GROMACS .gro file of C-alpha atoms in nm:
model
  263
    1MET     CA    1 -10.828  -4.927   1.563
    2ASN     CA    2 -11.054  -4.923   1.257
    3VAL     CA    3 -11.120  -4.566   1.149
    4PRO     CA    4 -11.481  -4.506   1.038
    5ASN     CA    5 -11.533  -4.411   0.674
    6SER     CA    6 -11.686  -4.081   0.785
    7LEU     CA    7 -11.374  -3.975   0.976
    8PRO     CA    8 -11.224  -3.743   0.706
    9ALA     CA    9 -11.528  -3.515   0.754
   10CYS     CA   10 -11.425  -3.488   1.118
   11ALA     CA   11 -11.163  -3.222   1.189
   12VAL     CA   12 -11.053  -3.358   1.528
   13ASP     CA   13 -11.133  -3.695   1.681
   14LEU     CA   14 -11.035  -3.754   2.044
   15VAL     CA   15 -11.053  -4.119   2.142
   16GLY     CA   16 -11.007  -4.204   2.510
   17VAL     CA   17 -10.728  -3.947   2.551
   18THR     CA   18 -10.549  -4.002   2.881
   19LYS     CA   19 -10.243  -3.833   3.024
   20PHE     CA   20 -10.058  -3.868   3.352
   21ARG     CA   21  -9.816  -3.642   3.535
   22GLY     CA   22  -9.646  -3.879   3.770
   23THR     CA   23  -9.929  -4.077   3.925
   24GLN     CA   24 -10.188  -3.804   3.870
   25ALA     CA   25 -10.421  -3.834   3.570
   26VAL     CA   26 -10.458  -3.488   3.419
   27LEU     CA   27 -10.673  -3.619   3.132
   28ARG     CA   28 -10.905  -3.914   3.185
   29GLN     CA   29 -11.052  -4.095   2.884
   30VAL     CA   30 -11.152  -3.778   2.697
   31SER     CA   31 -11.347  -3.859   2.380
   32ALA     CA   32 -11.513  -3.616   2.138
   33ARG     CA   33 -11.560  -3.582   1.762
   34ILE     CA   34 -11.536  -3.229   1.627
   35PRO     CA   35 -11.672  -3.171   1.274
   36GLN     CA   36 -11.497  -2.945   1.028
   37GLY     CA   37 -11.587  -2.580   1.078
   38GLN     CA   38 -11.715  -2.619   1.433
   39VAL     CA   39 -11.612  -2.374   1.706
   40VAL     CA   40 -11.569  -2.554   2.038
   41ALA     CA   41 -11.518  -2.383   2.373
   42LEU     CA   42 -11.332  -2.581   2.638
   43LEU     CA   43 -11.467  -2.464   2.972
   44GLY     CA   44 -11.403  -2.563   3.330
   45PRO     CA   45 -11.230  -2.453   3.649
   46SER     CA   46 -10.855  -2.399   3.667
   47GLY     CA   47 -10.673  -2.731   3.656
   48ALA     CA   48 -10.951  -2.900   3.459
   49GLY     CA   49 -10.712  -3.006   3.181
   50LYS     CA   50 -10.826  -2.766   2.908
   51SER     CA   51 -10.483  -2.633   2.813
   52THR     CA   52 -10.325  -2.977   2.845
   53LEU     CA   53 -10.581  -3.120   2.605
   54LEU     CA   54 -10.499  -2.853   2.345
   55ARG     CA   55 -10.127  -2.918   2.382
   56CYS     CA   56 -10.188  -3.289   2.333
   57VAL     CA   57 -10.378  -3.228   2.008
   58ASN     CA   58 -10.067  -3.051   1.878
   59HIS     CA   59  -9.838  -3.310   2.043
   60LEU     CA   60  -9.663  -3.044   2.245
   61GLU     CA   61  -9.733  -3.294   2.521
   62PRO     CA   62  -9.749  -3.671   2.458
   63ILE     CA   63 -10.047  -3.877   2.570
   64ASP     CA   64 -10.028  -4.197   2.770
   65ASP     CA   65 -10.334  -4.369   2.627
   66GLY     CA   66 -10.593  -4.312   2.358
   67GLN     CA   67 -10.563  -4.162   2.012
   68ILE     CA   68 -10.596  -3.820   1.848
   69PHE     CA   69 -10.686  -3.785   1.481
   70VAL     CA   70 -10.678  -3.464   1.278
   71GLU     CA   71 -10.866  -3.499   0.950
   72GLY     CA   72 -10.840  -3.874   0.980
   73GLU     CA   73 -10.464  -3.888   1.041
   74LEU     CA   74 -10.338  -4.029   1.369
   75ILE     CA   75 -10.130  -3.758   1.536
   76ALA     CA   76  -9.770  -3.832   1.644
   77TYR     CA   77  -9.796  -4.211   1.637
   78ARG     CA   78  -9.795  -4.492   1.383
   79GLU     CA   79  -9.949  -4.832   1.437
   80ARG     CA   80  -9.748  -5.141   1.348
   81ASN     CA   81  -9.862  -5.490   1.442
   82ASP     CA   82 -10.114  -5.338   1.685
   83ILE     CA   83  -9.837  -5.144   1.862
   84CYS     CA   84  -9.811  -4.764   1.855
   85PHE     CA   85  -9.472  -4.605   1.787
   86GLU     CA   86  -9.403  -4.234   1.829
   87MET     CA   87  -9.320  -4.062   1.500
   88SER     CA   88  -9.000  -3.872   1.432
   89ASP     CA   89  -8.979  -3.501   1.513
   90ARG     CA   90  -8.973  -3.428   1.141
   91ASP     CA   91  -9.299  -3.617   1.078
   92VAL     CA   92  -9.467  -3.458   1.381
   93SER     CA   93  -9.356  -3.116   1.254
   94ARG     CA   94  -9.521  -3.194   0.919
   95GLN     CA   95  -9.846  -3.278   1.096
   96ARG     CA   96  -9.832  -2.959   1.302
   97GLN     CA   97  -9.841  -2.751   0.985
   98ARG     CA   98 -10.214  -2.814   0.965
   99ILE     CA   99 -10.271  -2.720   1.332
  100GLY     CA  100 -10.240  -2.354   1.430
  101MET     CA  101 -10.167  -2.277   1.796
  102VAL     CA  102 -10.220  -1.946   1.976
  103PHE     CA  103 -10.085  -1.922   2.330
  104GLN     CA  104 -10.193  -1.717   2.630
  105SER     CA  105  -9.847  -1.554   2.649
  106PHE     CA  106  -9.832  -1.468   2.274
  107ASN     CA  107  -9.491  -1.645   2.222
  108LEU     CA  108  -9.376  -1.401   1.956
  109PHE     CA  109  -9.008  -1.385   1.861
  110ARG     CA  110  -8.897  -1.074   2.048
  111HIS     CA  111  -8.599  -1.006   1.820
  112MET     CA  112  -8.811  -1.014   1.504
  113LYS     CA  113  -9.030  -0.743   1.361
  114VAL     CA  114  -9.402  -0.815   1.332
  115LEU     CA  115  -9.383  -0.891   0.960
  116ASP     CA  116  -9.097  -1.137   1.011
  117ASN     CA  117  -9.283  -1.306   1.295
  118VAL     CA  118  -9.578  -1.377   1.066
  119MET     CA  119  -9.349  -1.485   0.780
  120SER     CA  120  -9.134  -1.719   0.991
  121GLY     CA  121  -9.344  -2.036   0.958
  122PRO     CA  122  -9.404  -2.020   0.582
  123ARG     CA  123  -9.039  -1.929   0.520
  124TYR     CA  124  -8.855  -2.171   0.747
  125VAL     CA  125  -9.102  -2.456   0.790
  126MET     CA  126  -9.286  -2.462   0.457
  127GLY     CA  127  -8.995  -2.332   0.249
  128GLN     CA  128  -9.188  -2.053   0.079
  129SER     CA  129  -9.009  -1.779  -0.109
  130ARG     CA  130  -8.970  -1.451   0.074
  131SER     CA  131  -9.193  -1.270  -0.174
  132LEU     CA  132  -9.482  -1.515  -0.133
  133ALA     CA  133  -9.447  -1.533   0.245
  134GLU     CA  134  -9.437  -1.153   0.269
  135HIS     CA  135  -9.743  -1.113   0.047
  136THR     CA  136  -9.938  -1.356   0.267
  137ALA     CA  137  -9.811  -1.199   0.591
  138ARG     CA  138  -9.910  -0.847   0.487
  139ALA     CA  139 -10.257  -0.968   0.387
  140LEU     CA  140 -10.299  -1.140   0.726
  141LEU     CA  141 -10.183  -0.834   0.918
  142GLU     CA  142 -10.442  -0.631   0.733
  143ARG     CA  143 -10.700  -0.897   0.817
  144VAL     CA  144 -10.631  -0.859   1.191
  145GLY     CA  145 -10.616  -0.480   1.168
  146LEU     CA  146 -10.240  -0.438   1.210
  147SER     CA  147 -10.101  -0.362   0.865
  148GLU     CA  148  -9.945  -0.041   0.997
  149LYS     CA  149  -9.746  -0.237   1.259
  150ALA     CA  150  -9.552  -0.457   1.013
  151GLY     CA  151  -9.221  -0.286   1.096
  152ALA     CA  152  -9.269  -0.275   1.473
  153TYR     CA  153  -9.116  -0.508   1.731
  154PRO     CA  154  -9.339  -0.701   1.974
  155HIS     CA  155  -9.236  -0.488   2.272
  156GLN     CA  156  -9.372  -0.183   2.090
  157LEU     CA  157  -9.722  -0.333   2.078
  158SER     CA  158 -10.001  -0.362   2.332
  159GLY     CA  159 -10.096  -0.706   2.460
  160GLY     CA  160 -10.403  -0.714   2.238
  161GLN     CA  161 -10.195  -0.624   1.934
  162GLN     CA  162  -9.939  -0.892   2.017
  163GLN     CA  163 -10.211  -1.154   2.043
  164ARG     CA  164 -10.354  -1.048   1.707
  165VAL     CA  165 -10.007  -1.085   1.555
  166ALA     CA  166  -9.989  -1.433   1.711
  167ILE     CA  167 -10.320  -1.522   1.545
  168ALA     CA  168 -10.193  -1.391   1.209
  169ARG     CA  169  -9.874  -1.596   1.252
  170ALA     CA  170 -10.078  -1.912   1.313
  171LEU     CA  171 -10.301  -1.840   1.013
  172ALA     CA  172  -9.996  -1.793   0.789
  173MET     CA  173  -9.949  -2.171   0.792
  174SER     CA  174 -10.299  -2.219   0.643
  175PRO     CA  175 -10.402  -2.448   0.928
  176ARG     CA  176 -10.702  -2.676   0.909
  177VAL     CA  177 -10.757  -2.650   1.284
  178MET     CA  178 -10.688  -2.358   1.521
  179LEU     CA  179 -10.613  -2.417   1.889
  180LEU     CA  180 -10.642  -2.110   2.113
  181ASP     CA  181 -10.522  -2.145   2.470
  182GLU     CA  182 -10.675  -1.876   2.693
  183PRO     CA  183 -10.620  -1.614   2.419
  184THR     CA  184 -10.762  -1.324   2.621
  185SER     CA  185 -10.673  -1.408   2.981
  186ALA     CA  186 -10.353  -1.200   2.987
  187LEU     CA  187 -10.536  -0.891   2.861
  188ASP     CA  188 -10.746  -0.622   3.023
  189PRO     CA  189 -11.112  -0.615   2.909
  190GLU     CA  190 -11.066  -0.346   2.643
  191LEU     CA  191 -10.770  -0.520   2.478
  192ALA     CA  192 -10.946  -0.856   2.508
  193GLN     CA  193 -11.227  -0.719   2.291
  194GLU     CA  194 -10.978  -0.657   2.008
  195VAL     CA  195 -10.881  -1.023   2.012
  196ILE     CA  196 -11.239  -1.145   2.050
  197ALA     CA  197 -11.334  -0.945   1.739
  198VAL     CA  198 -11.069  -1.132   1.538
  199ILE     CA  199 -11.178  -1.469   1.676
  200ARG     CA  200 -11.539  -1.382   1.593
  201GLN     CA  201 -11.433  -1.313   1.235
  202LEU     CA  202 -11.257  -1.650   1.212
  203ALA     CA  203 -11.566  -1.822   1.351
  204SER     CA  204 -11.770  -1.675   1.066
  205GLU     CA  205 -11.521  -1.813   0.812
  206ASN     CA  206 -11.583  -2.181   0.888
  207ILE     CA  207 -11.244  -2.238   1.052
  208THR     CA  208 -11.242  -2.526   1.301
  209MET     CA  209 -11.142  -2.389   1.641
  210LEU     CA  210 -11.089  -2.529   1.988
  211ILE     CA  211 -11.072  -2.247   2.242
  212ALA     CA  212 -10.976  -2.302   2.605
  213THR     CA  213 -11.116  -1.998   2.779
  214HIS     CA  214 -11.251  -1.843   3.097
  215GLU     CA  215 -11.425  -1.577   2.885
  216MET     CA  216 -11.790  -1.678   2.915
  217ARG     CA  217 -11.911  -1.413   2.673
  218LEU     CA  218 -11.676  -1.544   2.406
  219ALA     CA  219 -11.800  -1.899   2.457
  220ARG     CA  220 -12.168  -1.809   2.466
  221ASP     CA  221 -12.172  -1.563   2.178
  222PHE     CA  222 -12.023  -1.769   1.900
  223ALA     CA  223 -11.906  -2.113   2.009
  224ASP     CA  224 -12.115  -2.389   1.852
  225ARG     CA  225 -12.041  -2.633   2.130
  226VAL     CA  226 -11.905  -2.656   2.483
  227LEU     CA  227 -11.684  -2.929   2.624
  228PHE     CA  228 -11.698  -2.882   3.001
  229MET     CA  229 -11.412  -3.042   3.193
  230VAL     CA  230 -11.346  -3.103   3.562
  231GLY     CA  231 -11.041  -3.279   3.701
  232GLY     CA  232 -10.930  -3.400   3.359
  233GLU     CA  233 -11.267  -3.557   3.277
  234LEU     CA  234 -11.516  -3.448   3.013
  235VAL     CA  235 -11.823  -3.391   3.228
  236GLU     CA  236 -12.060  -3.243   2.970
  237ASP     CA  237 -12.059  -3.211   2.592
  238ALA     CA  238 -12.343  -2.993   2.465
  239PRO     CA  239 -12.442  -2.725   2.214
  240ALA     CA  240 -12.325  -2.395   2.359
  241ARG     CA  241 -12.668  -2.238   2.392
  242ARG     CA  242 -12.808  -2.542   2.570
  243PHE     CA  243 -12.508  -2.563   2.801
  244PHE     CA  244 -12.562  -2.208   2.923
  245ASP     CA  245 -12.942  -2.221   2.931
  246ASP     CA  246 -12.996  -2.575   3.060
  247PRO     CA  247 -12.680  -2.751   3.182
  248GLN     CA  248 -12.741  -3.116   3.263
  249HIS     CA  249 -12.465  -3.217   3.504
  250ALA     CA  250 -12.469  -3.093   3.864
  251ARG     CA  251 -12.112  -2.963   3.831
  252SER     CA  252 -12.206  -2.783   3.508
  253LYS     CA  253 -12.505  -2.620   3.676
  254GLN     CA  254 -12.283  -2.495   3.956
  255PHE     CA  255 -12.028  -2.356   3.709
  256VAL     CA  256 -12.287  -2.178   3.493
  257SER     CA  257 -12.460  -2.031   3.797
  258ARG     CA  258 -12.133  -1.900   3.933
  259HIS     CA  259 -12.030  -1.742   3.602
  260SER     CA  260 -12.369  -1.638   3.466
  261HIS     CA  261 -12.294  -1.270   3.533
  262ALA     CA  262 -12.005  -1.292   3.283
  263ALA     CA  263 -12.208  -1.450   3.007
   0.00000   0.00000   0.00000
């Protein structure tokens, strides 16, 4: 595939992304170009493929067809004589350093204190000195409002606090793209607001984000764009305000009408 000259200005480029589980297609020819600094909400009913798409961008799940580029670099595969070969784990790990991932279930290291959780990537993946990694980690914990929790263990934190630590840990790798997979769905409304406040701050800092969410208020308030998915297909791709005010597809209209009370 010939990559357009303008591609480096594009943070994420999804080209016909397709994935099967057995004989079932969970992603069907998903294509979208996401400019640097854009905040994109992935919306759709359960089972639409939102989380799977995020995991494919980070190559936590392989794709069966199509291509994914991050800042112009093909993710997880190399082309040779028009044939794609999967890269080594080491090379994929290098690519992942530019892609931060925040999971619904936090995925913190339970045996590590908060500070060590945030330091782990820079120390053991990037090879930073302890002093530099600690300086960065403390600054990030302050940024997410948790500087006083540096010495605590994850089980001593609320769910909202754990998710904010997870965001700080992802940011510690200085990612170019942030993927957030249902970051508030495991939290009660009050704790979810803590996390939404941090995401809102990131959105104001020109960080490219893809957010799979059922939180309509989060999507409407500060997403630039909505990718609406049903059954693994991208049904509508629209500016967020237009999607909520004037959805074009019949399935989109049904979804917005059903969830309008939450937006």
